[in-house]
Amino acid sequence: MKQRRYSTQTWNEHELQPKTLDKSTVDWIFLVDCLNFSFWSDVDTSDKCQPHPERYTVSLHGKAYTGYWSLCAAINRALAQGIPITDAAYYTSASRDELETVFASDTREPIPLMGERIAVIREAGHVLLEKFDGSFVNCIRQARQSASALLSLLTQHFPSFRDIHWFGGRQVAILKRAQILIADIWACFDGQGYGEFHDIDRITMFADYRVPQSLYSLGVLRYSDDLLARLHDHEMLPSGSRDEIEIRGNSIWAVELMVRRIKEIDPTVSVNAILIDFYIWDTAKELQDQMTVPIHRTRSIFY
């Protein structure tokens, strides 16, 4: 991370990320993270750097994107066509056909969970219109520069962000999409303006399917022989199942331990779980062919 000078400013370097620091960017990030879930492919089981030719793909400006970046490309494509897709009033009232056109694939595989995605953004749009004057910036203002307060507002008012499960007789809040929404705003705005949070280090890593795969490949996590066999067989792990929660929960704790150790090694370094997650995710995409275990396969609106 030090060699690559990895920081919040790295977030804006990708060509699909917004470059203006204003309300429209906040609303872009909000929509993206409403839909930031379940990009793994049913047809691309090898899951390598070179994607299967029929994997869900969106092309923009002559470049094809898959995975998370296909979502960003679809939203940017719609905006370039004059479709106000980041406007809550639009995506709350748009027809299913209109929304399916926005997220249309260049290949035969459609975006996963399209019906669920429509339901999520319509629900979120109604909340924004009814409680926050149509924009997520007003939710940020209510949080008064507190990431913890913003996290509470998200889980209180937006049901699809309630990534909370029962495990061992107690509720476990993982909150991947809610936390990455806050982290994306913090990173995009470089901790200033809409992105200023005095308690940003309270945010954990974002427990998805890609970072745990990377943590295992790095030797940070270990899996039982039984779980490894099921992953290699591409067995589905139900959302909220014991194995799935253990993978996600241990990933969170592993990254927290990494933060502690890095600070012990170099107390001058500025690092938190967000930056480590971003770095591991970016690196995993670059080194996807070197992963030693498949991702765990869970279809869920939570990640």
PDB file of N, CA and C in Angstrom, residues 1-19 21 68-69 183-191 270 274-283 286:
ATOM      1  N   MET A   1       0.830  -1.201   0.000  1.00  0.00           N
ATOM      2  CA  MET A   1       0.000   0.000   0.000  1.00  0.00           C
ATOM      3  C   MET A   1       0.867   1.255   0.000  1.00  0.00           C
ATOM      4  N   LYS A   2       1.968   1.226   0.767  1.00  0.00           N
ATOM      5  CA  LYS A   2       2.862   2.386   0.796  1.00  0.00           C
ATOM      6  C   LYS A   2       3.541   2.570  -0.551  1.00  0.00           C
ATOM      7  N   GLN A   3       3.946   1.467  -1.191  1.00  0.00           N
ATOM      8  CA  GLN A   3       4.622   1.556  -2.481  1.00  0.00           C
ATOM      9  C   GLN A   3       3.700   2.164  -3.540  1.00  0.00           C
ATOM     10  N   ARG A   4       2.424   1.827  -3.460  1.00  0.00           N
ATOM     11  CA  ARG A   4       1.465   2.332  -4.440  1.00  0.00           C
ATOM     12  C   ARG A   4       0.821   3.644  -3.998  1.00  0.00           C
ATOM     13  N   ARG A   5       1.258   4.134  -2.832  1.00  0.00           N
ATOM     14  CA  ARG A   5       0.712   5.381  -2.283  1.00  0.00           C
ATOM     15  C   ARG A   5      -0.820   5.338  -2.238  1.00  0.00           C
ATOM     16  N   TYR A   6      -1.297   4.244  -1.680  1.00  0.00           N
ATOM     17  CA  TYR A   6      -2.731   3.994  -1.654  1.00  0.00           C
ATOM     18  C   TYR A   6      -3.395   4.870  -0.603  1.00  0.00           C
ATOM     19  N   SER A   7      -4.445   5.587  -1.003  1.00  0.00           N
ATOM     20  CA  SER A   7      -5.141   6.499  -0.097  1.00  0.00           C
ATOM     21  C   SER A   7      -6.551   6.721  -0.610  1.00  0.00           C
ATOM     22  N   THR A   8      -7.280   7.630   0.040  1.00  0.00           N
ATOM     23  CA  THR A   8      -8.617   7.961  -0.426  1.00  0.00           C
ATOM     24  C   THR A   8      -8.591   8.496  -1.856  1.00  0.00           C
ATOM     25  N   GLN A   9      -7.500   9.155  -2.227  1.00  0.00           N
ATOM     26  CA  GLN A   9      -7.418   9.744  -3.560  1.00  0.00           C
ATOM     27  C   GLN A   9      -7.364   8.688  -4.662  1.00  0.00           C
ATOM     28  N   THR A  10      -7.017   7.447  -4.296  1.00  0.00           N
ATOM     29  CA  THR A  10      -6.987   6.360  -5.270  1.00  0.00           C
ATOM     30  C   THR A  10      -8.384   6.071  -5.795  1.00  0.00           C
ATOM     31  N   TRP A  11      -9.387   6.324  -4.969  1.00  0.00           N
ATOM     32  CA  TRP A  11     -10.778   5.997  -5.329  1.00  0.00           C
ATOM     33  C   TRP A  11     -11.187   6.656  -6.631  1.00  0.00           C
ATOM     34  N   ASN A  12     -10.793   7.886  -6.841  1.00  0.00           N
ATOM     35  CA  ASN A  12     -11.234   8.655  -8.016  1.00  0.00           C
ATOM     36  C   ASN A  12     -10.476   8.324  -9.296  1.00  0.00           C
ATOM     37  N   GLU A  13      -9.471   7.472  -9.217  1.00  0.00           N
ATOM     38  CA  GLU A  13      -8.610   7.240 -10.377  1.00  0.00           C
ATOM     39  C   GLU A  13      -9.282   6.414 -11.467  1.00  0.00           C
ATOM     40  N   HIS A  14     -10.229   5.573 -11.103  1.00  0.00           N
ATOM     41  CA  HIS A  14     -10.882   4.743 -12.126  1.00  0.00           C
ATOM     42  C   HIS A  14     -11.734   5.611 -13.041  1.00  0.00           C
ATOM     43  N   GLU A  15     -11.728   5.305 -14.320  1.00  0.00           N
ATOM     44  CA  GLU A  15     -12.397   6.162 -15.303  1.00  0.00           C
ATOM     45  C   GLU A  15     -13.913   6.244 -15.118  1.00  0.00           C
ATOM     46  N   LEU A  16     -14.519   5.278 -14.448  1.00  0.00           N
ATOM     47  CA  LEU A  16     -15.974   5.290 -14.280  1.00  0.00           C
ATOM     48  C   LEU A  16     -16.434   6.041 -13.032  1.00  0.00           C
ATOM     49  N   GLN A  17     -15.517   6.332 -12.135  1.00  0.00           N
ATOM     50  CA  GLN A  17     -15.902   7.045 -10.922  1.00  0.00           C
ATOM     51  C   GLN A  17     -16.189   8.515 -11.236  1.00  0.00           C
ATOM     52  N   PRO A  18     -17.148   9.126 -10.544  1.00  0.00           N
ATOM     53  CA  PRO A  18     -17.439  10.548 -10.793  1.00  0.00           C
ATOM     54  C   PRO A  18     -16.262  11.431 -10.412  1.00  0.00           C
ATOM     55  N   LYS A  19     -16.135  12.542 -11.121  1.00  0.00           N
ATOM     56  CA  LYS A  19     -14.983  13.426 -10.915  1.00  0.00           C
ATOM     57  C   LYS A  19     -15.375  14.782 -10.316  1.00  0.00           C
ATOM     58  N   LEU A  21     -17.212  16.990  -7.302  1.00  0.00           N
ATOM     59  CA  LEU A  21     -17.524  16.824  -5.884  1.00  0.00           C
ATOM     60  C   LEU A  21     -18.740  17.671  -5.536  1.00  0.00           C
ATOM     61  N   TYR A  68     -18.708  -5.455 -10.715  1.00  0.00           N
ATOM     62  CA  TYR A  68     -19.144  -4.166 -10.156  1.00  0.00           C
ATOM     63  C   TYR A  68     -19.059  -3.049 -11.179  1.00  0.00           C
ATOM     64  N   TRP A  69     -18.002  -3.056 -11.992  1.00  0.00           N
ATOM     65  CA  TRP A  69     -17.815  -1.955 -12.940  1.00  0.00           C
ATOM     66  C   TRP A  69     -18.881  -1.955 -14.030  1.00  0.00           C
ATOM     67  N   ALA A 183     -18.236   4.738   3.143  1.00  0.00           N
ATOM     68  CA  ALA A 183     -16.808   4.745   2.785  1.00  0.00           C
ATOM     69  C   ALA A 183     -16.574   5.341   1.404  1.00  0.00           C
ATOM     70  N   ASP A 184     -17.453   5.027   0.449  1.00  0.00           N
ATOM     71  CA  ASP A 184     -17.301   5.578  -0.900  1.00  0.00           C
ATOM     72  C   ASP A 184     -17.433   7.100  -0.890  1.00  0.00           C
ATOM     73  N   ILE A 185     -18.366   7.602  -0.106  1.00  0.00           N
ATOM     74  CA  ILE A 185     -18.534   9.061  -0.020  1.00  0.00           C
ATOM     75  C   ILE A 185     -17.312   9.686   0.653  1.00  0.00           C
ATOM     76  N   TRP A 186     -16.850   9.058   1.712  1.00  0.00           N
ATOM     77  CA  TRP A 186     -15.640   9.547   2.408  1.00  0.00           C
ATOM     78  C   TRP A 186     -14.442   9.584   1.462  1.00  0.00           C
ATOM     79  N   ALA A 187     -14.249   8.495   0.705  1.00  0.00           N
ATOM     80  CA  ALA A 187     -13.095   8.425  -0.186  1.00  0.00           C
ATOM     81  C   ALA A 187     -13.247   9.369  -1.369  1.00  0.00           C
ATOM     82  N   CYS A 188     -14.429   9.401  -1.970  1.00  0.00           N
ATOM     83  CA  CYS A 188     -14.641  10.264  -3.134  1.00  0.00           C
ATOM     84  C   CYS A 188     -14.361  11.721  -2.797  1.00  0.00           C
ATOM     85  N   PHE A 189     -14.830  12.163  -1.641  1.00  0.00           N
ATOM     86  CA  PHE A 189     -14.670  13.560  -1.236  1.00  0.00           C
ATOM     87  C   PHE A 189     -13.401  13.776  -0.400  1.00  0.00           C
ATOM     88  N   ASP A 190     -12.557  12.726  -0.320  1.00  0.00           N
ATOM     89  CA  ASP A 190     -11.267  12.816   0.368  1.00  0.00           C
ATOM     90  C   ASP A 190     -11.428  13.332   1.802  1.00  0.00           C
ATOM     91  N   GLY A 191     -12.488  12.879   2.448  1.00  0.00           N
ATOM     92  CA  GLY A 191     -12.701  13.254   3.845  1.00  0.00           C
ATOM     93  C   GLY A 191     -13.121  14.689   4.059  1.00  0.00           C
ATOM     94  N   SER A 270      -1.237   6.111   8.035  1.00  0.00           N
ATOM     95  CA  SER A 270      -2.663   6.421   8.127  1.00  0.00           C
ATOM     96  C   SER A 270      -3.423   5.314   7.410  1.00  0.00           C
ATOM     97  N   ILE A 274     -11.270   0.462   5.912  1.00  0.00           N
ATOM     98  CA  ILE A 274     -11.769   0.847   4.589  1.00  0.00           C
ATOM     99  C   ILE A 274     -10.660   0.764   3.555  1.00  0.00           C
ATOM    100  N   LEU A 275      -9.533   1.388   3.833  1.00  0.00           N
ATOM    101  CA  LEU A 275      -8.433   1.421   2.866  1.00  0.00           C
ATOM    102  C   LEU A 275      -7.878   0.027   2.613  1.00  0.00           C
ATOM    103  N   ILE A 276      -7.801  -0.795   3.662  1.00  0.00           N
ATOM    104  CA  ILE A 276      -7.318  -2.160   3.461  1.00  0.00           C
ATOM    105  C   ILE A 276      -8.281  -2.936   2.579  1.00  0.00           C
ATOM    106  N   ASP A 277      -9.576  -2.786   2.833  1.00  0.00           N
ATOM    107  CA  ASP A 277     -10.573  -3.460   2.001  1.00  0.00           C
ATOM    108  C   ASP A 277     -10.457  -3.011   0.546  1.00  0.00           C
ATOM    109  N   PHE A 278     -10.420  -1.703   0.324  1.00  0.00           N
ATOM    110  CA  PHE A 278     -10.292  -1.196  -1.045  1.00  0.00           C
ATOM    111  C   PHE A 278      -9.053  -1.772  -1.725  1.00  0.00           C
ATOM    112  N   TYR A 279      -7.927  -1.781  -0.989  1.00  0.00           N
ATOM    113  CA  TYR A 279      -6.674  -2.267  -1.562  1.00  0.00           C
ATOM    114  C   TYR A 279      -6.757  -3.757  -1.890  1.00  0.00           C
ATOM    115  N   ILE A 280      -7.295  -4.547  -0.955  1.00  0.00           N
ATOM    116  CA  ILE A 280      -7.389  -5.991  -1.182  1.00  0.00           C
ATOM    117  C   ILE A 280      -8.322  -6.279  -2.358  1.00  0.00           C
ATOM    118  N   TRP A 281      -9.441  -5.566  -2.433  1.00  0.00           N
ATOM    119  CA  TRP A 281     -10.396  -5.797  -3.527  1.00  0.00           C
ATOM    120  C   TRP A 281      -9.750  -5.440  -4.872  1.00  0.00           C
ATOM    121  N   ASP A 282      -9.107  -4.286  -4.940  1.00  0.00           N
ATOM    122  CA  ASP A 282      -8.451  -3.883  -6.183  1.00  0.00           C
ATOM    123  C   ASP A 282      -7.371  -4.885  -6.588  1.00  0.00           C
ATOM    124  N   THR A 283      -6.580  -5.313  -5.614  1.00  0.00           N
ATOM    125  CA  THR A 283      -5.504  -6.256  -5.899  1.00  0.00           C
ATOM    126  C   THR A 283      -6.065  -7.603  -6.328  1.00  0.00           C
ATOM    127  N   GLU A 286      -6.911  -7.587  -9.902  1.00  0.00           N
ATOM    128  CA  GLU A 286      -5.713  -7.634 -10.739  1.00  0.00           C
ATOM    129  C   GLU A 286      -5.113  -9.041 -10.784  1.00  0.00           C
TER     130      GLU A 286
END
